[in-house]
mmCIF file of C-alpha atoms in Angstrom:
data_model
loop_
_atom_site.group_PDB
_atom_site.id
_atom_site.type_symbol
_atom_site.label_atom_id
_atom_site.label_comp_id
_atom_site.label_asym_id
_atom_site.label_seq_id
_atom_site.Cartn_x
_atom_site.Cartn_y
_atom_site.Cartn_z
ATOM 1 C CA MET A 13 -7.517 12.954 -12.086
ATOM 2 C CA ALA A 14 -8.748 9.345 -12.640
ATOM 3 C CA ARG A 15 -8.347 7.231 -9.545
ATOM 4 C CA ARG A 16 -6.490 4.534 -11.618
ATOM 5 C CA THR A 17 -3.568 6.922 -12.127
ATOM 6 C CA LEU A 18 -2.828 7.239 -8.419
ATOM 7 C CA PRO A 19 -0.606 4.231 -7.652
ATOM 8 C CA ILE A 20 0.813 5.871 -4.434
ATOM 9 C CA LEU A 21 -2.681 5.991 -2.968
ATOM 10 C CA LYS A 22 -3.527 2.311 -3.465
ATOM 11 C CA ASN A 23 -5.457 0.674 -0.826
ATOM 12 C CA LEU A 24 -3.839 -0.787 2.267
ATOM 13 C CA THR A 25 -4.960 -4.263 1.337
ATOM 14 C CA HIS A 26 -5.825 -5.917 -1.964
ATOM 15 C CA ARG A 27 -9.642 -6.028 -1.993
ATOM 16 C CA SER A 28 -10.328 -8.438 -4.784
ATOM 17 C CA THR A 29 -9.545 -12.135 -5.155
ATOM 18 C CA PRO A 30 -8.669 -13.592 -8.468
ATOM 19 C CA GLY A 31 -11.459 -15.729 -9.925
ATOM 20 C CA PRO A 32 -10.967 -19.314 -10.858
ATOM 21 C CA PHE A 33 -10.257 -18.525 -14.527
ATOM 22 C CA LEU A 34 -7.907 -15.614 -13.857
ATOM 23 C CA PRO A 35 -4.165 -16.044 -13.357
ATOM 24 C CA LYS A 36 -3.038 -15.175 -9.826
ATOM 25 C CA PRO A 37 -0.887 -12.097 -9.780
ATOM 26 C CA ASP A 38 2.860 -12.725 -9.590
ATOM 27 C CA PRO A 39 4.096 -11.084 -6.380
ATOM 28 C CA ASN A 40 7.494 -10.474 -8.075
ATOM 29 C CA THR A 41 6.000 -8.400 -10.902
ATOM 30 C CA ARG A 42 6.453 -4.718 -10.476
ATOM 31 C CA SER A 43 3.525 -2.373 -11.043
ATOM 32 C CA VAL A 44 3.946 0.737 -13.205
ATOM 33 C CA THR A 45 6.742 2.748 -11.647
ATOM 34 C CA TYR A 46 6.375 5.500 -9.188
ATOM 35 C CA MET A 47 8.159 8.555 -10.610
ATOM 36 C CA PRO A 48 9.511 10.803 -7.701
ATOM 37 C CA ARG A 49 10.206 14.456 -8.016
ATOM 38 C CA PRO A 50 13.863 15.465 -7.759
ATOM 39 C CA GLY A 51 14.762 15.500 -4.017
ATOM 40 C CA ASP A 52 11.897 13.251 -2.922
ATOM 41 C CA GLY A 53 14.456 10.703 -1.698
ATOM 42 C CA ALA A 54 15.882 13.084 0.947
ATOM 43 C CA PRO A 55 15.425 11.687 4.503
ATOM 44 C CA ARG A 56 12.277 13.067 6.223
ATOM 45 C CA PRO A 57 12.147 13.947 9.967
ATOM 46 C CA VAL A 58 9.317 12.416 11.950
ATOM 47 C CA THR A 59 8.425 13.323 15.445
ATOM 48 C CA LEU A 60 8.401 10.221 17.653
ATOM 49 C CA ILE A 61 6.482 9.936 20.922
ATOM 50 C CA PRO A 62 7.013 6.547 22.449
ATOM 51 C CA GLY A 63 4.280 7.129 25.123
ATOM 52 C CA ASP A 64 3.257 4.981 28.057
ATOM 53 C CA GLY A 65 3.241 1.251 28.948
ATOM 54 C CA ILE A 66 3.918 -0.828 25.849
ATOM 55 C CA GLY A 67 4.533 2.294 23.722
ATOM 56 C CA PRO A 68 8.250 2.356 23.944
ATOM 57 C CA LEU A 69 8.342 -1.405 22.991
ATOM 58 C CA VAL A 70 6.287 -1.077 19.804
ATOM 59 C CA THR A 71 7.849 2.233 18.774
ATOM 60 C CA ASN A 72 11.247 0.727 19.145
ATOM 61 C CA ALA A 73 10.072 -2.128 16.924
ATOM 62 C CA VAL A 74 9.297 0.431 14.206
ATOM 63 C CA GLU A 75 12.681 2.105 14.654
ATOM 64 C CA GLN A 76 14.516 -1.237 14.133
ATOM 65 C CA VAL A 77 12.546 -2.163 11.016
ATOM 66 C CA MET A 78 13.039 1.390 9.518
ATOM 67 C CA GLU A 79 16.737 1.079 10.117
ATOM 68 C CA ALA A 80 16.934 -2.430 8.570
ATOM 69 C CA MET A 81 15.046 -1.176 5.412
ATOM 70 C CA HIS A 82 17.218 2.017 5.290
ATOM 71 C CA ALA A 83 13.976 3.921 5.009
ATOM 72 C CA PRO A 84 14.382 7.686 4.235
ATOM 73 C CA VAL A 85 13.092 8.801 7.627
ATOM 74 C CA TYR A 86 14.738 9.739 10.884
ATOM 75 C CA PHE A 87 13.029 10.309 14.316
ATOM 76 C CA GLU A 88 13.104 13.188 16.670
ATOM 77 C CA ARG A 89 12.141 11.571 19.970
ATOM 78 C CA TYR A 90 10.169 13.202 22.794
ATOM 79 C CA ASP A 91 9.197 11.624 26.077
ATOM 80 C CA VAL A 92 5.627 12.472 26.758
ATOM 81 C CA HIS A 93 3.390 10.679 29.294
ATOM 82 C CA GLY A 94 -0.345 10.714 29.794
ATOM 83 C CA ASP A 95 -0.274 12.078 33.344
ATOM 84 C CA LEU A 96 1.027 15.473 32.080
ATOM 85 C CA LYS A 97 -1.472 18.281 32.197
ATOM 86 C CA ARG A 98 -0.485 19.696 28.748
ATOM 87 C CA VAL A 99 1.442 18.425 25.717
ATOM 88 C CA PRO A 100 4.802 20.217 25.991
ATOM 89 C CA PRO A 101 5.111 23.185 23.528
ATOM 90 C CA GLU A 102 8.280 21.842 21.991
ATOM 91 C CA VAL A 103 6.474 18.653 20.937
ATOM 92 C CA ILE A 104 3.674 20.678 19.319
ATOM 93 C CA GLU A 105 6.341 22.741 17.581
ATOM 94 C CA SER A 106 8.223 19.675 16.299
ATOM 95 C CA ILE A 107 5.058 18.169 14.840
ATOM 96 C CA ARG A 108 4.192 21.522 13.198
ATOM 97 C CA LYS A 109 7.661 21.622 11.669
ATOM 98 C CA ASN A 110 7.904 18.008 10.587
ATOM 99 C CA LYS A 111 4.199 17.642 9.608
ATOM 100 C CA VAL A 112 4.257 13.941 10.651
ATOM 101 C CA CYS A 113 4.317 12.092 13.931
ATOM 102 C CA LEU A 114 4.433 8.501 15.077
ATOM 103 C CA LYS A 115 3.188 7.794 18.580
ATOM 104 C CA GLY A 116 2.632 4.969 21.064
ATOM 105 C CA GLY A 117 -0.287 4.952 23.380
ATOM 106 C CA LEU A 118 -0.737 7.791 25.875
ATOM 107 C CA LYS A 119 -2.602 6.586 29.027
ATOM 108 C CA THR A 120 -5.419 8.896 29.958
ATOM 109 C CA PRO A 121 -6.395 8.907 33.703
ATOM 110 C CA VAL A 122 -9.981 8.003 34.304
ATOM 111 C CA GLY A 123 -11.992 10.742 36.023
ATOM 112 C CA GLY A 124 -10.330 13.618 37.868
ATOM 113 C CA GLY A 125 -9.283 16.850 36.261
ATOM 114 C CA VAL A 126 -6.559 15.617 33.859
ATOM 115 C CA SER A 127 -7.562 15.963 30.203
ATOM 116 C CA SER A 128 -6.526 13.516 27.529
ATOM 117 C CA LEU A 129 -3.302 14.408 25.814
ATOM 118 C CA ASN A 130 -4.527 12.519 22.781
ATOM 119 C CA VAL A 131 -7.518 14.860 22.469
ATOM 120 C CA GLN A 132 -5.275 17.852 23.077
ATOM 121 C CA LEU A 133 -3.023 16.756 20.166
ATOM 122 C CA ARG A 134 -6.019 16.428 17.840
ATOM 123 C CA LYS A 135 -7.361 19.747 18.699
ATOM 124 C CA GLU A 136 -4.106 21.707 18.807
ATOM 125 C CA LEU A 137 -3.141 20.419 15.356
ATOM 126 C CA ASP A 138 -6.705 20.265 13.973
ATOM 127 C CA LEU A 139 -6.345 16.532 13.190
ATOM 128 C CA TYR A 140 -10.006 16.355 12.307
ATOM 129 C CA ALA A 141 -10.080 12.953 10.624
ATOM 130 C CA SER A 142 -9.343 9.634 12.362
ATOM 131 C CA LEU A 143 -8.872 6.629 9.995
ATOM 132 C CA VAL A 144 -8.818 3.007 11.183
ATOM 133 C CA ASN A 145 -8.471 0.208 8.661
ATOM 134 C CA CYS A 146 -9.995 -3.081 9.954
ATOM 135 C CA PHE A 147 -9.381 -6.068 7.654
ATOM 136 C CA ASN A 148 -8.671 -9.773 7.650
ATOM 137 C CA LEU A 149 -4.964 -10.706 7.602
ATOM 138 C CA PRO A 150 -4.120 -13.890 5.553
ATOM 139 C CA GLY A 151 -3.439 -16.778 7.912
ATOM 140 C CA LEU A 152 -5.051 -15.192 10.959
ATOM 141 C CA PRO A 153 -8.359 -17.064 11.659
ATOM 142 C CA THR A 154 -11.274 -14.936 12.599
ATOM 143 C CA ARG A 155 -15.045 -15.594 12.941
ATOM 144 C CA HIS A 156 -15.818 -13.563 9.817
ATOM 145 C CA GLU A 157 -14.072 -13.466 6.453
ATOM 146 C CA ASN A 158 -13.870 -10.722 3.738
ATOM 147 C CA VAL A 159 -13.838 -7.991 6.298
ATOM 148 C CA ASP A 160 -12.242 -4.769 4.938
ATOM 149 C CA ILE A 161 -13.673 -1.738 6.721
ATOM 150 C CA VAL A 162 -12.341 1.779 6.990
ATOM 151 C CA VAL A 163 -13.813 3.776 9.877
ATOM 152 C CA ILE A 164 -13.449 7.555 9.324
ATOM 153 C CA ARG A 165 -14.314 9.507 12.497
ATOM 154 C CA GLU A 166 -14.785 13.147 13.192
ATOM 155 C CA ASN A 167 -12.041 13.967 15.739
ATOM 156 C CA THR A 168 -12.558 17.428 17.145
ATOM 157 C CA GLU A 169 -16.028 17.941 18.544
ATOM 158 C CA GLY A 170 -19.116 15.927 19.457
ATOM 159 C CA GLU A 171 -18.982 14.339 23.062
ATOM 160 C CA TYR A 172 -15.220 15.010 23.024
ATOM 161 C CA SER A 173 -15.588 18.813 23.048
ATOM 162 C CA GLY A 174 -14.788 18.752 26.776
ATOM 163 C CA LEU A 175 -17.501 21.201 27.701
ATOM 164 C CA GLU A 176 -18.681 19.913 31.042
ATOM 165 C CA HIS A 177 -19.726 21.587 34.299
ATOM 166 C CA GLU A 178 -21.556 20.828 37.520
ATOM 167 C CA VAL A 179 -24.835 22.755 37.492
ATOM 168 C CA VAL A 180 -25.500 22.042 41.153
ATOM 169 C CA PRO A 181 -24.056 19.547 43.422
ATOM 170 C CA GLY A 182 -24.854 16.031 42.025
ATOM 171 C CA VAL A 183 -25.889 17.334 38.606
ATOM 172 C CA VAL A 184 -23.354 17.519 35.776
ATOM 173 C CA GLU A 185 -23.994 18.809 32.281
ATOM 174 C CA SER A 186 -21.937 17.647 29.307
ATOM 175 C CA LEU A 187 -22.442 19.350 25.971
ATOM 176 C CA LYS A 188 -22.245 17.547 22.610
ATOM 177 C CA VAL A 189 -21.300 19.984 19.931
ATOM 178 C CA ILE A 190 -22.027 19.303 16.267
ATOM 179 C CA THR A 191 -21.260 21.982 13.624
ATOM 180 C CA LYS A 192 -21.988 22.037 9.925
ATOM 181 C CA PHE A 193 -18.419 23.012 9.085
ATOM 182 C CA CYS A 194 -16.924 20.028 10.888
ATOM 183 C CA SER A 195 -19.568 17.595 9.599
ATOM 184 C CA GLU A 196 -19.112 18.714 6.034
ATOM 185 C CA ARG A 197 -15.356 18.384 6.101
ATOM 186 C CA ILE A 198 -15.311 14.866 7.638
ATOM 187 C CA ALA A 199 -18.001 13.755 5.060
ATOM 188 C CA LYS A 200 -15.834 15.245 2.312
ATOM 189 C CA TYR A 201 -12.805 13.451 3.632
ATOM 190 C CA ALA A 202 -14.642 10.160 3.693
ATOM 191 C CA PHE A 203 -15.928 10.404 0.107
ATOM 192 C CA GLU A 204 -12.594 11.658 -1.115
ATOM 193 C CA TYR A 205 -10.934 8.710 0.591
ATOM 194 C CA ALA A 206 -13.377 6.368 -0.988
ATOM 195 C CA TYR A 207 -12.863 7.873 -4.474
ATOM 196 C CA LEU A 208 -9.084 7.832 -4.323
ATOM 197 C CA ASN A 209 -8.962 4.256 -2.949
ATOM 198 C CA ASN A 210 -11.532 2.778 -5.399
ATOM 199 C CA ARG A 211 -14.043 2.055 -2.595
ATOM 200 C CA LYS A 212 -17.676 1.660 -3.593
ATOM 201 C CA LYS A 213 -19.774 2.755 -0.570
ATOM 202 C CA VAL A 214 -19.827 5.202 2.258
ATOM 203 C CA THR A 215 -22.126 4.488 5.301
ATOM 204 C CA ALA A 216 -22.966 7.342 7.711
ATOM 205 C CA VAL A 217 -23.482 6.207 11.301
ATOM 206 C CA HIS A 218 -25.839 8.289 13.435
ATOM 207 C CA LYS A 219 -28.482 8.483 16.133
ATOM 208 C CA ALA A 220 -30.704 11.113 14.474
ATOM 209 C CA ASN A 221 -33.848 9.270 15.530
ATOM 210 C CA ILE A 222 -33.142 10.586 19.068
ATOM 211 C CA MET A 223 -30.682 13.452 18.663
ATOM 212 C CA LYS A 224 -32.632 14.998 15.885
ATOM 213 C CA LEU A 225 -30.831 18.357 15.724
ATOM 214 C CA ALA A 226 -27.232 17.329 16.441
ATOM 215 C CA ASP A 227 -27.096 14.030 14.514
ATOM 216 C CA GLY A 228 -29.585 15.479 12.055
ATOM 217 C CA LEU A 229 -27.138 18.147 11.095
ATOM 218 C CA PHE A 230 -24.405 15.539 10.640
ATOM 219 C CA LEU A 231 -26.644 13.499 8.315
ATOM 220 C CA GLU A 232 -27.706 16.562 6.397
ATOM 221 C CA SER A 233 -24.032 17.399 5.761
ATOM 222 C CA CYS A 234 -23.316 13.844 4.629
ATOM 223 C CA ARG A 235 -26.133 13.868 2.243
ATOM 224 C CA GLU A 236 -25.071 17.095 0.687
ATOM 225 C CA ILE A 237 -21.496 15.845 0.076
ATOM 226 C CA ALA A 238 -22.793 12.473 -1.208
ATOM 227 C CA THR A 239 -24.467 14.302 -4.177
ATOM 228 C CA LYS A 240 -21.057 15.309 -5.402
ATOM 229 C CA TYR A 241 -19.795 11.714 -5.688
ATOM 230 C CA PRO A 242 -22.477 9.977 -7.728
ATOM 231 C CA SER A 243 -20.276 6.998 -8.426
ATOM 232 C CA ILE A 244 -20.076 6.079 -4.781
ATOM 233 C CA LYS A 245 -23.085 4.430 -3.067
ATOM 234 C CA TYR A 246 -24.336 6.240 0.075
ATOM 235 C CA ASN A 247 -26.418 4.840 2.904
ATOM 236 C CA GLU A 248 -27.109 5.479 6.581
ATOM 237 C CA ILE A 249 -27.435 3.362 9.673
ATOM 238 C CA ILE A 250 -28.403 4.062 13.198
ATOM 239 C CA VAL A 251 -25.448 3.334 15.578
ATOM 240 C CA ASP A 252 -27.081 0.616 17.717
ATOM 241 C CA ASN A 253 -28.165 -1.304 14.606
ATOM 242 C CA CYS A 254 -24.679 -0.661 13.235
ATOM 243 C CA CYS A 255 -23.114 -2.491 16.130
ATOM 244 C CA MET A 256 -25.467 -5.433 15.690
ATOM 245 C CA GLN A 257 -24.755 -5.596 11.953
ATOM 246 C CA LEU A 258 -21.033 -5.350 12.520
ATOM 247 C CA VAL A 259 -20.865 -8.573 14.702
ATOM 248 C CA SER A 260 -23.291 -10.415 12.355
ATOM 249 C CA LYS A 261 -22.419 -9.356 8.820
ATOM 250 C CA PRO A 262 -19.361 -7.073 8.819
ATOM 251 C CA GLU A 263 -18.605 -7.799 5.167
ATOM 252 C CA GLN A 264 -21.491 -5.517 4.144
ATOM 253 C CA PHE A 265 -19.531 -2.374 5.218
ATOM 254 C CA ASP A 266 -16.880 -0.535 3.244
ATOM 255 C CA VAL A 267 -16.179 3.055 4.306
ATOM 256 C CA MET A 268 -17.954 4.244 7.416
ATOM 257 C CA VAL A 269 -18.150 7.951 8.473
ATOM 258 C CA THR A 270 -19.180 8.829 12.039
ATOM 259 C CA PRO A 271 -19.278 11.562 14.613
ATOM 260 C CA ASN A 272 -16.658 11.440 17.306
ATOM 261 C CA LEU A 273 -17.955 9.047 20.003
ATOM 262 C CA TYR A 274 -19.693 6.583 17.674
ATOM 263 C CA GLY A 275 -16.468 6.260 15.657
ATOM 264 C CA ASN A 276 -14.502 5.238 18.712
ATOM 265 C CA LEU A 277 -17.020 2.439 19.472
ATOM 266 C CA VAL A 278 -17.439 1.299 15.850
ATOM 267 C CA ALA A 279 -13.698 1.223 15.182
ATOM 268 C CA ASN A 280 -12.992 -0.901 18.269
ATOM 269 C CA THR A 281 -15.827 -3.277 17.404
ATOM 270 C CA ALA A 282 -14.646 -3.706 13.853
ATOM 271 C CA ALA A 283 -11.065 -4.191 15.047
ATOM 272 C CA GLY A 284 -12.146 -6.971 17.370
ATOM 273 C CA ILE A 285 -14.017 -8.712 14.551
ATOM 274 C CA ALA A 286 -11.148 -8.578 12.119
ATOM 275 C CA GLY A 287 -8.409 -9.782 14.403
ATOM 276 C CA GLY A 288 -7.946 -7.511 17.421
ATOM 277 C CA THR A 289 -6.571 -4.112 18.263
ATOM 278 C CA GLY A 290 -3.003 -5.408 18.074
ATOM 279 C CA VAL A 291 -3.082 -5.668 14.259
ATOM 280 C CA MET A 292 -5.197 -2.734 13.227
ATOM 281 C CA PRO A 293 -3.410 0.317 11.744
ATOM 282 C CA GLY A 294 -4.628 3.930 11.878
ATOM 283 C CA GLY A 295 -3.823 7.565 11.920
ATOM 284 C CA ASN A 296 -5.154 11.096 12.508
ATOM 285 C CA VAL A 297 -4.895 13.626 9.710
ATOM 286 C CA GLY A 298 -5.697 17.331 9.206
ATOM 287 C CA ALA A 299 -5.039 19.811 6.405
ATOM 288 C CA ASP A 300 -1.283 20.208 7.444
ATOM 289 C CA HIS A 301 -0.315 17.395 9.894
ATOM 290 C CA ALA A 302 -0.729 13.703 10.473
ATOM 291 C CA VAL A 303 -0.248 11.496 13.497
ATOM 292 C CA PHE A 304 0.009 7.731 13.038
ATOM 293 C CA GLU A 305 -0.595 5.332 15.788
ATOM 294 C CA GLN A 306 -2.302 1.986 16.662
ATOM 295 C CA GLY A 307 -5.700 2.169 14.950
ATOM 296 C CA ALA A 308 -8.088 1.019 17.691
ATOM 297 C CA SER A 309 -7.896 1.899 21.374
ATOM 298 C CA ALA A 310 -4.663 0.749 22.983
ATOM 299 C CA GLY A 311 -6.450 -1.001 25.917
ATOM 300 C CA ASN A 312 -3.182 -2.820 26.679
ATOM 301 C CA VAL A 313 -1.099 0.451 26.923
ATOM 302 C CA GLY A 314 -0.948 0.142 30.667
ATOM 303 C CA ASN A 315 -0.551 -3.603 30.868
ATOM 304 C CA GLU A 316 2.458 -4.003 33.070
ATOM 305 C CA LYS A 317 2.650 -7.806 32.456
ATOM 306 C CA LEU A 318 3.049 -7.279 28.758
ATOM 307 C CA TRP A 319 5.736 -4.699 29.453
ATOM 308 C CA GLU A 320 7.592 -6.877 31.869
ATOM 309 C CA GLN A 321 7.445 -9.904 29.598
ATOM 310 C CA LYS A 322 8.259 -7.866 26.461
ATOM 311 C CA LYS A 323 5.316 -9.503 24.648
ATOM 312 C CA ALA A 324 3.473 -6.526 23.148
ATOM 313 C CA ASN A 325 2.139 -6.948 19.649
ATOM 314 C CA PRO A 326 4.004 -4.553 17.285
ATOM 315 C CA VAL A 327 2.002 -5.389 14.148
ATOM 316 C CA ALA A 328 -0.549 -2.539 14.479
ATOM 317 C CA LEU A 329 2.155 0.126 14.704
ATOM 318 C CA LEU A 330 4.268 -1.432 12.009
ATOM 319 C CA LEU A 331 1.263 -1.358 9.552
ATOM 320 C CA SER A 332 0.551 2.285 10.725
ATOM 321 C CA SER A 333 4.093 2.963 9.783
ATOM 322 C CA ALA A 334 3.475 1.611 6.356
ATOM 323 C CA MET A 335 0.546 4.043 6.109
ATOM 324 C CA MET A 336 2.991 6.750 7.211
ATOM 325 C CA LEU A 337 5.503 5.841 4.532
ATOM 326 C CA ARG A 338 2.785 6.019 1.913
ATOM 327 C CA HIS A 339 1.704 9.370 3.332
ATOM 328 C CA LEU A 340 5.307 10.643 2.867
ATOM 329 C CA GLN A 341 5.230 9.259 -0.715
ATOM 330 C CA PHE A 342 7.682 6.431 -0.124
ATOM 331 C CA PRO A 343 5.410 3.650 -1.640
ATOM 332 C CA SER A 344 8.129 1.038 -2.220
ATOM 333 C CA PHE A 345 9.286 1.092 1.423
ATOM 334 C CA ALA A 346 5.566 0.831 2.484
ATOM 335 C CA ASP A 347 5.060 -2.118 0.243
ATOM 336 C CA ARG A 348 8.154 -3.903 1.551
ATOM 337 C CA LEU A 349 7.166 -3.444 5.182
ATOM 338 C CA GLU A 350 3.506 -4.387 4.716
ATOM 339 C CA THR A 351 4.529 -7.499 2.688
ATOM 340 C CA ALA A 352 6.987 -8.581 5.400
ATOM 341 C CA VAL A 353 4.460 -8.214 8.173
ATOM 342 C CA LYS A 354 1.808 -10.118 6.291
ATOM 343 C CA ARG A 355 4.232 -13.004 5.568
ATOM 344 C CA VAL A 356 5.017 -13.295 9.264
ATOM 345 C CA ILE A 357 1.411 -13.424 10.255
ATOM 346 C CA SER A 358 0.598 -15.853 7.380
ATOM 347 C CA GLU A 359 3.450 -18.236 8.380
ATOM 348 C CA GLY A 360 2.169 -18.303 11.909
ATOM 349 C CA LYS A 361 5.547 -19.209 13.548
ATOM 350 C CA TYR A 362 5.995 -15.793 15.340
ATOM 351 C CA ARG A 363 2.916 -14.434 16.948
ATOM 352 C CA THR A 364 2.310 -12.655 20.246
ATOM 353 C CA LYS A 365 -0.176 -13.994 22.868
ATOM 354 C CA ASP A 366 -3.076 -11.944 21.598
ATOM 355 C CA LEU A 367 -2.813 -13.801 18.275
ATOM 356 C CA GLY A 368 -2.539 -17.231 19.808
ATOM 357 C CA GLY A 369 1.223 -17.362 19.975
ATOM 358 C CA VAL A 370 3.988 -17.134 22.604
ATOM 359 C CA SER A 371 6.532 -14.841 20.838
ATOM 360 C CA THR A 372 8.095 -11.784 22.314
ATOM 361 C CA THR A 373 8.016 -8.383 20.638
ATOM 362 C CA GLN A 374 11.640 -8.768 19.588
ATOM 363 C CA GLU A 375 11.050 -12.191 18.081
ATOM 364 C CA VAL A 376 8.248 -10.748 15.870
ATOM 365 C CA VAL A 377 10.437 -7.760 14.863
ATOM 366 C CA ASP A 378 13.356 -10.114 13.978
ATOM 367 C CA ALA A 379 10.963 -12.209 11.801
ATOM 368 C CA VAL A 380 9.691 -9.096 10.033
ATOM 369 C CA ILE A 381 13.198 -7.889 9.337
ATOM 370 C CA ALA A 382 14.187 -11.330 8.060
ATOM 371 C CA ASN A 383 11.186 -11.208 5.603
ATOM 372 C CA LEU A 384 12.043 -7.867 4.134
ATOM 373 C CA ASP A 385 12.683 -8.052 0.366
#
C-alpha cells in the first residue's frame, strides 16, 4: 500500500515548511476523510496506571482532556507503585485484554534487589519497541531548530536483560545479551515506521568497534533489513560520536534505531535538545499490546516539590495520549488534542516552570481544554 494512502498514520508533526512561493496551508481545511469501519466509534477501554510522584497529576490531566473532548475511550485504573516486587497479575491481565495502556512514571529504586516494574512490563508483554519523538514545538525557544528525531530502541534485551551475579566477593558480572531475532525485528520496525511516516533516513547507533560480536550482530541485522527498503537511506554511527553530533547538529538525524541502553541515553539527549523531557511523547509497542507514557525518562517522577506545588508539566503525556488515539484509530481526536497543546505552547501564556513559566498543571490543562476545536 502506498504510504500516501495512509492518513491515519501521518507523522506526529508536520515536517516540511511551505516555501516563499507556496500558499500556507489553511488550518481549517479538512484533509481527505478518514472512513471508519462500522463499530469503530465504540468506546475503547484503556488500562490506566497513574504511577508514582507526579504520575497521578499528569494522568489526571489526560483524563480531564479526554472527558472534555468526549473521546471514545474510558479508563480502567490500577494503583501500581515502583516499590512493588512484581506487577500485579490483574494489571497484566487488564493490559492483555484492553491491548492499550496509559501510564505515569514508576519510580525504580536504585540498587538493592528490587527490579524495575517498567522493565517487567516490557518483558511480560513483549513490548519490544520503544519510540520517542523529539521535535521542536512552535513558540518554544531552543538552542537548535528543525529538530525532528524519532528514537526507536530495542526494549527487551541488551544490558537490560537483568542477568547479573557476583562471581566472588567484590566481583560482579553483568551479561549483555544481543540476539539476531530481536535485532532484526527492531530494525524491521524502524524501517517500517520510516516507510509509513514518509521518513527519509534510518541511522543505526552502535559500539561495534569495541563490542564486535554483540553490536556487530545488531549492525548485521540492520544492514540486512535495510536492503529491503531501498527508498530509505541507511547509515551507521558509533554511539559516542552520535552523542557529540546530537548536541552540535541534531537536525541531521531522522529515525534512529538502537540497542537497549544506547537508546535510553540517545532519547534523553535528544529530548533535552528539543525542549526537555516534559514535552516529548513516547510509547512502547509489541505485536499485540502498546503502553504509552512520557517519552524520555521521567527524572522528575519523584520530585516532591513539583507534586506539592501541583506544577508538573502534563504536555508530554498529553501528546503521548494523542499518539495513543492514533494507535486506536481515532485520528480526528488525536488532531484536536495535538493542535490544542501546540496552541497553548505557542501562545506562551500558560507554561510550567521547566518551560520558563509559573503555571500549575491545572492551569495548563484548563488552557488546553479552552483551545480544543
